[in-house]
C-alpha cells in the first residue's frame, strides 16, 4: 500500500488540534467479555496470516458453542464429589482462574494450564517471558518456587501424569479439586459441605503469600458464588454456577495461612490528582529491591496495554508464575491500581535489564482496536503519573526513556522477533508527550544529511491502513484478516524512495524478505517521538539510518518530521561494524566470588555499520546486575542506549564515537 498522506501541511510548526473523538472515547468503548481474561499484552508477531487449520479451529469452536456441550460441567461435578469439595467452590475458583476455558494444553500468559490454572514454570519460560531473564545464572533457582509448580503437586495428589493434567480439561479439574482439598485439610483439619468454611483454602489457592492479594482473590471467588455465573467457553462448553446469596465466608481462617501484610512503605505512590489504590502482585512475578537507594537507577517508564479488562489484568498479576506491572490504569476514568512498589523490580518488559531500571504502567485496552480504549482520562492520568515519576527519579522526558513495550530491546537474538507490540499503532505519543510537558517544538522540516530529526506525523490526521488478523485481537472481534484505516502514531518505512517499493523487513522477523502492513509487524515503522539521523533526501522522501540500513519514508516538505537538537549521535569508532546488544551486564571477570555471572551476546541480526549514525539522548551508563540476595555488581564499561530501529538497543561506548547535534 502507499504510505498515508495526511493532506497538505505547511512547513510550519503544527498546532495540536483538540481530538474531540479522543475526549468521547469513554462513551464508545467496546464492551468485551471475559473471554480474553488470560491475555495480558499484545503478543509477538508469530505469523503474518492465519493458517487454514487455525481458521478451521475457529469455525469448529463457534459450531460447538451453538450447541453448548455439558461435558465440562459434568467434570466439575465429578471432581467435586471425588475430593469432597463443594461444587460451588470448585466452579467459582475455576471461573476466576480461567473463565472455565481449557486453553487446549497451552500455558496462559500468567503461567498456568487448563481451567484450574495449574502452574508448571520452567527456567526457559522465565528466560523468554516477562522476566526476560535470558543469560542469568539464577534462572534455575527462581524456577523452583513451589508456587510455580502446582501442576506437579496435583500430579502427586491424583497420581495422574503431568501431560494429562496439562492437556486434558477433565484431569486438570480433578487436579485442582485435589489441591483445594489438600489446602482445606491443612487450614481446617477436615473438609466441610459448607462452602463458607473453604475461604482459607481458596485464599491459599491464589498462590500469593501476601494477605491483600490472597484476600482479594478469595473475595472474588465468594462474590462469584453469591452472584452465580453462566458461560459458553471458547471451545463450546456450557458451564453454570447457581447463585448462593446466603454463603458466609469464614475469613478468620486467614490467620492460619502465614500471610504477610503490606508494609506502610508499600502505600500507593501516585500524584494527588490520580485516584490510586494498592493491591500487591504475586511475589514470584517480581523481585524485592530498594531502588534507587541501593544504587540501582530508575531511568525508564514503559507504557503497556493489558489486552484484557482492567479487573482481569489485576487478577492475572496476582497469579504466581507470570508477569506484573507497577501500575494498572482503568480506561473509563484513569483510576490506578498500584501492584508493585517502585523500589521493587516488576517483570513486565520481557527484558531483565529493562525491568531492572524501569517502571511499568499497564493501560486497560486492546492494541488492535484503533485506540478506542485509550481515553482522554487515561492520557491525562498517565501524564500526571509520568511527570510525578520522572521528577522523583530524574527520568528524562524523551522517547528513549518514556517508551512503549514495543520499543523495548530484545534481550537475545532468539527473542527479538517474539517481543510484544503493545500499546500499538494507535497510542497517541505526541499527545502524551505534550501532556507531560515535553512536546516537540519547532517548525516541521528536515535538516541536512547527518542531522537528527524527530518523527512527528501527528495522530488524528495521520490515517494509515493496517492489516488486522485474528491473532492480533484476543477479543474474538476480528474473524478474518482485513485492512483497517486508523489514526496512527507512525510512518511506514520502505526500501527505496517510492510508494511502490517494498516495506523494510526487520532482519529478526523477516530474515531478508519484505515487511508487511500487519498491525503487529513493528519492524517497518518509525514512531512518533523517535529520533533518527538523516541519511538522504530525494524529493518528497527522506531516508534515515535504521536497523543497520538506509530506509525511506514519505515526508513532503518535512511534514512528518521536526529537526532535533541537543542529542548525541553515535557512530562506529573504526571501520568495523559495531555490535548491538539487548542487555547490559558486567563482564564475567567483574563478578565477585560466590555470584554466578549473567551472560550476554551481541544481537546477531543487528550491527551499526561504519558510516552510519544513531541518536542517543543521554550519556552512557555503567553496566550492572542485581541479585535476590541484594548484591549489586557494577561493571567498569559503559553503554549508550540508542534509537536503533523501532526499538532501542545498547552499544558499548568504547566501540563508538559520540558527537553532539
XYZ file of C-alpha atoms in Angstrom:
661
model
C 0.000 0.000 0.000
C 1.003 3.632 -0.431
C 2.149 5.443 2.702
C -0.572 7.534 4.247
C -0.580 11.167 3.254
C -2.476 13.216 5.827
C -3.116 16.004 3.376
C -1.315 19.238 2.624
C 0.519 20.516 5.662
C 2.539 23.674 5.735
C 6.231 23.772 6.564
C 5.498 25.333 9.957
C 5.020 24.183 13.490
C 1.682 22.398 13.822
C -0.787 23.325 16.480
C -2.171 20.296 18.300
C -5.838 20.156 17.477
C -8.270 19.039 20.114
C -9.252 15.473 19.338
C -12.939 15.500 20.137
C -13.087 11.823 19.258
C -10.496 11.121 21.925
C -12.484 13.021 24.517
C -15.527 10.895 23.770
C -13.771 7.536 23.659
C -15.002 6.566 27.102
C -18.600 6.691 25.904
C -17.970 4.434 22.918
C -15.591 1.861 24.380
C -16.253 -1.602 23.173
C -17.683 -3.901 25.802
C -15.639 -7.071 25.658
C -16.479 -10.226 27.609
C -14.323 -12.276 29.903
C -13.177 -14.457 27.018
C -9.898 -12.533 26.886
C -9.219 -12.730 30.613
C -5.998 -14.690 30.322
C -4.367 -12.454 27.697
C -2.152 -9.713 29.089
C -0.108 -7.882 26.483
C -0.257 -7.561 22.743
C 1.611 -10.655 21.695
C 4.565 -11.301 19.496
C 4.379 -11.350 15.720
C 4.241 -15.108 15.219
C 2.509 -15.451 11.847
C 1.645 -12.954 9.138
C -1.572 -14.671 8.054
C -3.843 -17.173 9.836
C -3.413 -20.751 8.701
C -6.246 -22.818 7.298
C -6.003 -25.034 10.378
C -6.468 -22.016 12.655
C -9.458 -20.831 10.655
C -10.964 -24.325 10.797
C -10.479 -24.450 14.551
C -12.323 -21.140 14.934
C -15.262 -22.478 12.915
C -15.365 -25.661 14.979
C -15.356 -23.663 18.201
C -18.239 -21.468 17.046
C -20.208 -24.518 15.930
C -19.648 -26.228 19.276
C -20.642 -23.078 21.120
C -24.016 -23.044 19.432
C -24.840 -26.409 20.926
C -23.096 -25.921 24.270
C -21.681 -29.249 25.410
C -22.119 -30.095 29.086
C -19.032 -32.341 29.416
C -17.054 -29.777 31.415
C -19.945 -29.176 33.786
C -20.014 -32.917 34.479
C -16.241 -32.908 35.025
C -16.577 -30.245 37.734
C -19.383 -32.171 39.410
C -17.438 -35.451 39.372
C -14.199 -33.924 40.676
C -16.030 -32.084 43.461
C -17.666 -35.317 44.571
C -14.459 -37.357 44.415
C -12.409 -34.927 46.505
C -15.259 -33.724 48.730
C -15.106 -30.091 47.606
C -18.338 -28.095 47.412
C -19.036 -27.858 43.691
C -19.802 -24.140 44.018
C -16.295 -23.544 45.415
C -14.625 -25.544 42.665
C -16.628 -23.819 39.924
C -16.057 -20.332 41.344
C -12.294 -20.847 41.710
C -12.054 -22.070 38.119
C -14.197 -19.176 36.916
C -11.799 -16.683 38.479
C -8.764 -18.554 37.182
C -9.814 -19.159 33.585
C -13.479 -18.331 32.987
C -13.716 -22.163 32.637
C -11.674 -22.141 29.409
C -9.346 -25.091 28.760
C -6.710 -23.448 26.510
C -6.135 -26.833 24.814
C -2.955 -27.626 26.732
C -1.485 -24.172 26.186
C 0.000 -22.202 29.043
C -1.815 -18.970 29.832
C 0.003 -15.638 29.956
C 0.160 -15.943 33.738
C 1.920 -19.295 33.699
C -0.917 -21.778 34.244
C -2.601 -24.621 32.386
C -6.242 -25.532 31.990
C -9.434 -24.453 33.740
C -7.794 -24.684 37.187
C -4.654 -22.726 36.192
C -2.175 -25.381 37.353
C 1.311 -23.883 37.080
C 4.492 -25.519 35.828
C 7.006 -22.766 35.053
C 10.411 -23.755 33.663
C 13.676 -21.784 33.514
C 13.125 -21.374 29.767
C 9.786 -19.678 30.424
C 11.440 -17.211 32.801
C 14.180 -16.595 30.253
C 11.821 -15.719 27.425
C 8.780 -14.456 29.331
C 8.035 -11.149 31.076
C 11.027 -11.611 33.401
C 13.354 -11.571 30.378
C 15.996 -13.421 32.380
C 17.906 -14.984 29.487
C 21.574 -15.331 30.351
C 21.039 -15.138 34.119
C 22.582 -17.828 36.264
C 19.796 -17.676 38.889
C 17.120 -18.900 36.485
C 17.014 -22.426 37.857
C 16.802 -21.226 41.455
C 13.910 -18.862 40.741
C 12.047 -21.556 38.823
C 11.984 -23.785 41.929
C 9.438 -21.594 43.739
C 6.646 -24.035 44.788
C 4.008 -21.501 43.724
C 5.198 -22.038 40.152
C 4.609 -25.815 40.244
C 1.080 -26.556 41.427
C 0.723 -28.883 38.428
C 3.337 -31.181 39.930
C 1.689 -31.011 43.347
C -1.594 -32.015 41.696
C 0.159 -34.926 40.000
C 1.368 -36.222 43.358
C -2.109 -35.911 44.866
C -4.014 -37.534 41.990
C -1.467 -39.935 40.513
C -2.244 -38.506 37.065
C 0.546 -37.877 34.533
C 1.780 -34.316 34.107
C 0.908 -34.283 30.421
C -2.660 -35.332 31.165
C -3.065 -32.641 33.807
C -1.758 -30.056 31.337
C -3.677 -31.127 28.267
C -6.925 -32.766 29.403
C -9.540 -30.463 30.971
C -11.157 -33.270 32.983
C -7.826 -34.267 34.530
C -6.924 -30.621 35.124
C -10.183 -30.054 37.003
C -9.536 -33.146 39.120
C -6.050 -31.852 39.907
C -7.418 -28.506 41.020
C -10.028 -30.191 43.209
C -7.343 -32.341 44.839
C -5.227 -29.248 45.555
C -8.179 -27.419 47.117
C -8.978 -30.440 49.262
C -5.377 -30.651 50.480
C -5.377 -26.947 51.338
C -8.677 -27.319 53.210
C -7.242 -30.210 55.197
C -4.261 -28.081 56.192
C -6.329 -24.995 57.022
C -9.363 -26.518 58.756
C -8.262 -30.028 59.646
C -11.059 -31.564 57.591
C -13.493 -30.974 54.762
C -16.925 -29.432 55.008
C -20.058 -29.274 52.879
C -20.386 -25.601 53.899
C -18.795 -23.509 51.143
C -18.150 -20.657 53.570
C -15.700 -22.803 55.509
C -13.430 -23.089 52.447
C -12.380 -19.434 52.485
C -8.873 -20.162 53.764
C -8.296 -22.926 51.211
C -9.428 -20.624 48.421
C -7.101 -17.871 49.637
C -4.208 -20.328 49.607
C -5.145 -21.440 46.072
C -4.366 -17.880 44.940
C -0.687 -18.780 45.300
C 0.037 -15.464 46.987
C 1.913 -15.132 50.258
C 0.554 -11.594 50.695
C -2.596 -11.024 52.723
C -4.182 -8.384 50.494
C -3.636 -10.350 47.307
C -4.849 -13.662 48.751
C -7.846 -11.945 50.307
C -8.740 -10.169 47.066
C -8.734 -13.488 45.186
C -10.838 -15.260 47.802
C -13.302 -12.352 47.922
C -13.739 -12.522 44.132
C -14.373 -16.262 44.325
C -17.030 -15.861 47.009
C -18.611 -12.956 45.151
C -18.972 -15.348 42.202
C -20.584 -17.958 44.452
C -23.085 -15.375 45.676
C -23.943 -13.994 42.233
C -23.648 -17.168 40.166
C -22.363 -17.322 36.589
C -23.149 -18.958 33.261
C -20.928 -19.051 30.211
C -20.199 -20.904 26.987
C -16.427 -21.337 26.802
C -14.232 -20.687 23.780
C -14.346 -24.398 22.908
C -18.130 -24.633 23.206
C -18.663 -25.919 26.757
C -21.700 -24.603 28.600
C -20.975 -24.220 32.314
C -23.224 -22.796 35.024
C -22.920 -21.924 38.696
C -26.153 -21.201 40.543
C -26.269 -18.203 42.864
C -25.983 -18.743 46.636
C -26.620 -15.376 48.252
C -26.580 -16.876 51.763
C -22.985 -18.160 51.789
C -20.879 -16.593 54.562
C -17.113 -16.721 54.248
C -15.107 -17.609 57.357
C -12.372 -15.012 56.937
C -10.864 -15.862 60.287
C -9.170 -18.814 58.585
C -6.656 -16.392 57.054
C -4.821 -16.278 60.372
C -3.610 -19.838 59.797
C -2.010 -19.133 56.409
C 1.137 -17.242 57.489
C 0.347 -14.427 55.086
C 2.451 -11.282 55.095
C 0.886 -7.867 55.421
C 1.563 -4.814 53.294
C 4.084 -2.533 54.957
C 3.447 1.172 55.262
C 6.201 1.722 52.701
C 4.034 -0.114 50.163
C 1.349 2.566 50.254
C 0.405 3.989 46.894
C 2.927 6.161 45.107
C 0.820 8.444 42.947
C 0.342 12.170 42.471
C -2.614 13.570 44.452
C -4.758 14.146 41.354
C -4.740 10.428 40.437
C -7.148 8.015 42.150
C -4.879 5.228 43.352
C -5.210 2.030 45.401
C -2.696 -0.703 46.188
C -3.196 -4.417 45.501
C 0.022 -6.482 45.578
C 1.062 -8.650 42.646
C 2.247 -12.212 43.254
C 5.693 -12.105 44.828
C 7.115 -14.518 42.231
C 6.256 -12.036 39.475
C 8.955 -9.596 40.502
C 11.962 -9.058 42.714
C 12.221 -7.189 46.015
C 14.750 -4.378 45.897
C 15.358 -0.895 47.298
C 15.773 1.116 44.108
C 17.240 3.715 43.758
C 18.567 3.938 47.305
C 20.683 0.820 46.713
C 22.320 2.329 43.637
C 20.054 0.713 41.014
C 18.882 3.658 38.913
C 15.324 4.019 37.620
C 15.609 5.722 34.231
C 12.795 4.360 32.039
C 8.987 4.235 32.054
C 7.364 1.557 29.885
C 3.808 2.037 28.595
C 1.784 -1.186 28.035
C -1.768 -2.158 27.308
C -3.411 -5.057 29.106
C -5.139 -6.863 26.198
C -7.820 -7.619 28.788
C -10.200 -5.820 31.095
C -8.838 -3.784 34.000
C -10.122 -6.298 36.536
C -8.711 -9.271 34.629
C -5.276 -7.676 34.427
C -5.205 -7.108 38.173
C -6.326 -10.686 38.807
C -3.700 -12.057 36.419
C -0.852 -10.141 38.068
C -1.900 -11.687 41.370
C -1.309 -15.191 39.983
C 2.087 -16.751 40.521
C 4.175 -17.599 37.504
C 3.525 -14.710 35.171
C 4.072 -11.001 34.845
C 3.395 -7.907 36.881
C 3.488 -4.154 36.478
C 3.935 -1.325 38.912
C 0.644 0.291 37.870
C -2.581 -0.718 36.069
C -4.796 2.071 34.718
C -8.534 1.862 34.015
C -9.849 3.172 30.702
C -13.122 4.737 31.813
C -11.784 7.179 34.388
C -7.990 6.824 34.668
C -8.165 5.204 38.103
C -4.980 3.344 39.032
C -4.187 0.172 40.936
C -0.555 0.040 42.028
C 0.645 -3.563 42.289
C 4.412 -3.307 42.836
C 6.240 -0.655 44.907
C 8.529 1.444 42.724
C 11.503 0.339 44.797
C 10.961 -3.240 43.594
C 11.524 -4.815 40.189
C 8.384 -5.827 38.273
C 8.505 -8.427 35.498
C 6.731 -6.528 32.735
C 9.026 -5.773 29.804
C 10.424 -9.166 28.719
C 13.975 -7.906 29.277
C 15.611 -8.146 32.698
C 17.927 -5.173 32.138
C 14.902 -3.041 31.230
C 12.894 -4.405 34.158
C 15.771 -3.607 36.497
C 15.798 0.078 35.592
C 12.171 0.790 34.713
C 8.637 1.313 35.950
C 5.813 -0.386 34.027
C 2.361 1.165 33.517
C -0.369 -1.072 32.059
C -3.413 0.504 30.391
C -6.748 -1.214 30.009
C -7.249 -1.699 26.288
C -6.636 -3.694 23.118
C -3.935 -2.597 20.673
C -5.845 -3.803 17.604
C -8.907 -1.680 18.331
C -7.648 1.583 16.912
C -7.228 3.391 20.210
C -10.924 3.202 21.117
C -9.992 2.106 24.634
C -7.349 4.805 25.132
C -9.449 7.535 26.717
C -8.575 11.135 27.497
C -8.919 10.191 31.172
C -6.166 7.613 30.699
C -3.872 10.005 28.862
C -4.238 12.716 31.484
C -3.834 10.345 34.433
C -0.835 8.722 32.732
C 0.715 12.126 32.118
C 0.300 13.048 35.772
C 1.825 9.754 36.866
C 4.711 10.012 34.381
C 5.504 13.585 35.453
C 5.455 12.520 39.103
C 7.758 9.548 38.494
C 10.106 11.446 36.172
C 10.528 14.233 38.700
C 11.033 11.820 41.573
C 13.623 9.623 39.864
C 15.206 12.013 37.378
C 13.883 10.179 34.317
C 14.458 12.081 31.049
C 11.223 13.085 29.342
C 12.099 11.791 25.881
C 11.126 8.794 23.759
C 14.226 6.785 24.643
C 13.143 6.809 28.286
C 9.337 7.072 28.023
C 8.781 4.095 25.748
C 6.209 1.506 24.762
C 6.555 -2.206 25.313
C 7.003 -2.317 21.544
C 10.147 -0.187 21.909
C 11.915 -2.449 24.447
C 15.064 -4.158 23.173
C 15.013 -7.914 22.659
C 17.446 -9.362 25.253
C 18.888 -12.024 22.930
C 18.960 -12.917 19.251
C 16.395 -15.692 19.661
C 13.918 -13.467 21.498
C 13.898 -10.324 19.334
C 11.131 -11.448 16.959
C 8.923 -12.510 19.855
C 8.919 -9.187 21.693
C 5.470 -7.668 22.228
C 3.986 -4.791 20.219
C 1.719 -3.004 22.707
C 0.438 -0.348 23.179
C 0.352 -0.440 19.398
C -0.061 1.886 16.455
C -2.923 3.923 17.935
C -1.345 5.113 21.159
C -1.047 8.899 20.707
C 2.573 9.517 21.702
C 2.600 13.161 20.629
C -0.418 13.874 22.818
C 1.107 12.127 25.836
C 4.473 13.876 25.487
C 2.699 17.222 25.225
C 0.718 16.446 28.376
C 3.883 15.561 30.318
C 5.403 18.895 29.346
C 7.828 17.618 26.703
C 6.191 18.487 23.368
C 8.212 18.518 20.176
C 8.753 22.193 19.391
C 9.966 23.980 16.299
C 8.907 24.100 12.674
C 8.310 20.941 10.738
C 11.016 20.151 8.261
C 14.115 18.067 7.676
C 17.721 19.185 8.079
C 20.792 18.241 6.052
C 22.193 14.738 5.739
C 23.870 13.841 9.025
C 21.481 15.877 11.187
C 18.856 14.397 13.509
C 15.071 14.521 13.131
C 12.137 13.647 15.368
C 9.247 11.706 13.808
C 6.167 13.961 14.185
C 3.382 12.849 11.807
C 0.554 13.965 14.078
C -2.117 11.480 15.083
C -5.706 12.192 14.101
C -4.744 13.328 10.617
C -2.172 10.557 10.152
C -4.543 7.906 8.814
C -2.706 4.671 7.979
C -4.193 1.407 6.729
C -3.060 -1.727 8.555
C -3.994 -5.389 8.253
C -5.598 -6.787 11.427
C -5.844 -10.579 11.758
C -7.494 -12.826 14.366
C -4.142 -13.408 16.075
C -3.831 -9.674 16.736
C -7.147 -9.405 18.582
C -7.778 -11.605 21.645
C -11.377 -10.418 21.954
C -12.512 -12.524 19.012
C -13.985 -9.474 17.281
C -11.732 -9.992 14.228
C -12.889 -13.166 12.415
C -10.533 -12.791 9.426
C -7.666 -10.622 8.202
C -8.843 -7.247 6.911
C -7.438 -3.810 6.213
C -8.493 -1.029 8.529
C -7.683 2.663 8.350
C -6.835 4.158 11.727
C -5.424 7.291 13.259
C -1.794 6.220 13.741
C 1.417 7.172 15.502
C 3.881 6.017 12.809
C 5.171 6.329 9.269
C 5.841 3.303 7.080
C 9.447 2.651 6.046
C 10.384 1.461 2.548
C 13.497 0.164 0.863
C 13.530 2.932 -1.783
C 12.002 6.428 -2.233
C 8.796 5.193 -3.837
C 5.300 4.273 -2.719
C 5.603 1.030 -4.670
C 8.915 -0.027 -3.078
C 8.735 -2.945 -0.615
C 8.316 -2.195 3.052
C 11.500 -2.709 5.042
C 11.535 -6.103 6.743
C 13.176 -6.349 10.149
C 16.023 -8.839 9.989
C 14.924 -10.817 13.042
C 11.328 -11.155 11.829
C 11.621 -11.443 8.057
C 15.202 -12.689 7.564
C 15.756 -10.899 4.279
C 12.193 -10.706 2.964
C 9.961 -7.638 2.762
C 7.982 -6.264 5.652
C 4.195 -6.148 5.834
C 1.469 -3.719 6.850
C 0.203 -6.131 9.525
C -0.579 -4.125 12.651
C 1.744 -6.301 14.740
C 4.679 -6.027 12.291
C 6.631 -3.383 14.170
C 9.760 -3.761 12.022
C 8.719 -1.469 9.170
C 7.648 1.601 11.137
C 9.158 4.681 12.771
C 7.068 6.002 15.621
C 6.151 9.471 16.809
C 8.787 10.972 19.074
C 11.559 8.637 17.945
C 14.718 10.295 16.650
C 16.956 9.240 13.769
C 19.816 10.554 11.665
C 19.051 11.768 8.145
C 20.824 9.538 5.597
C 19.477 11.008 2.332
C 16.735 13.124 0.765
C 15.032 12.504 -2.579
C 12.161 14.863 -3.405
C 9.253 14.144 -1.048
C 11.114 11.239 0.536
C 13.520 11.226 3.483
C 15.957 8.430 4.331
C 17.203 7.619 7.849
C 19.677 5.148 9.289
C 17.549 2.391 10.788
C 18.375 -1.164 11.836
C 21.779 -1.039 10.135
C 20.470 0.103 6.760
C 19.011 3.085 4.899
C 15.219 3.222 4.818
C 12.815 5.761 3.285
C 9.527 7.377 4.307
C 7.177 9.817 2.645
C 7.882 13.279 4.044
C 6.695 16.064 1.696
C 8.083 19.428 2.817
C 9.232 17.741 6.048
C 5.593 17.393 7.154
C 6.297 14.215 9.156
C 9.469 15.367 10.923
C 10.885 18.125 13.099
C 14.645 18.842 13.266
C 16.079 17.504 16.541
C 18.667 19.283 18.666
C 20.563 18.667 21.908
C 21.047 14.969 21.218
C 24.138 12.816 20.847
C 24.957 10.985 17.627
C 26.986 7.790 17.924
C 28.772 6.054 15.075
C 31.349 3.323 14.679
C 34.738 4.354 16.100
C 36.568 2.453 13.350
C 35.918 0.760 10.053
C 34.409 -2.394 11.560
C 30.680 -2.751 12.318
C 29.736 -2.168 15.950
C 27.977 -4.928 17.884
C 24.463 -4.205 19.166
C 23.135 -5.619 22.474
C 19.798 -6.027 24.170
C 21.000 -6.210 27.781
C 23.637 -4.520 29.909
C 25.510 -6.930 32.191
C 29.053 -6.546 33.566
C 31.887 -8.626 32.173
C 32.255 -12.118 33.631
C 35.518 -11.245 35.418
C 33.820 -8.369 37.270
C 31.551 -10.647 39.318
C 32.935 -11.432 42.788
C 33.355 -14.983 44.009
C 30.057 -16.542 45.074
C 27.945 -14.723 42.483
C 27.306 -16.510 39.218
C 27.789 -14.111 36.283
C 24.948 -13.262 33.938
C 25.954 -13.511 30.305
C 25.055 -11.648 27.147
C 25.980 -11.787 23.490
C 25.558 -9.364 20.587
C 22.225 -9.494 18.743
C 23.221 -11.492 15.672
C 20.685 -9.728 13.440
C 21.968 -6.230 14.023
C 25.121 -4.076 13.794
C 25.996 -0.405 13.391
C 27.993 -0.375 10.143
C 30.750 2.180 9.633
C 29.392 5.400 8.168
C 26.005 5.215 9.905
C 24.922 7.197 12.973
C 22.202 6.753 15.608
C 20.686 9.005 18.256
C 21.310 8.754 21.992
C 19.617 11.226 24.331
C 21.625 10.507 27.480
C 25.276 9.898 28.385
C 26.384 6.262 28.624
C 25.917 4.426 31.935
C 27.800 1.586 33.602
C 26.698 -1.995 33.139
C 25.194 -3.588 36.242
C 23.418 -6.620 37.681
C 21.270 -7.349 40.720
C 20.654 -10.474 42.779
C 17.805 -11.510 45.053
C 20.277 -11.502 47.948
C 20.587 -7.747 47.469
C 24.038 -7.957 45.914
C 24.785 -5.452 43.167
C 27.570 -5.784 40.619
C 28.620 -2.667 38.716
C 30.849 -3.024 35.684
C 33.567 -0.655 34.552
C 32.376 -0.474 30.951
C 29.587 1.840 29.862
C 26.843 1.514 27.262
C 24.776 4.004 25.290
C 21.064 3.455 24.734
C 20.330 4.391 21.108
C 17.241 4.570 18.929
C 18.318 1.710 16.669
C 15.116 0.759 14.831
C 11.545 0.660 16.145
C 13.186 -0.493 19.375
C 16.034 0.888 21.421
C 19.315 -1.012 21.675
C 22.644 -0.789 23.502
C 26.210 -0.274 22.279
C 29.443 -0.095 24.263
C 30.734 3.471 24.493
C 34.235 2.222 23.724
C 33.043 0.962 20.328
C 31.581 4.259 19.117
C 32.421 7.899 18.585
C 29.948 10.373 20.044
C 29.249 13.841 18.669
C 26.712 16.484 19.621
C 23.822 17.543 17.423
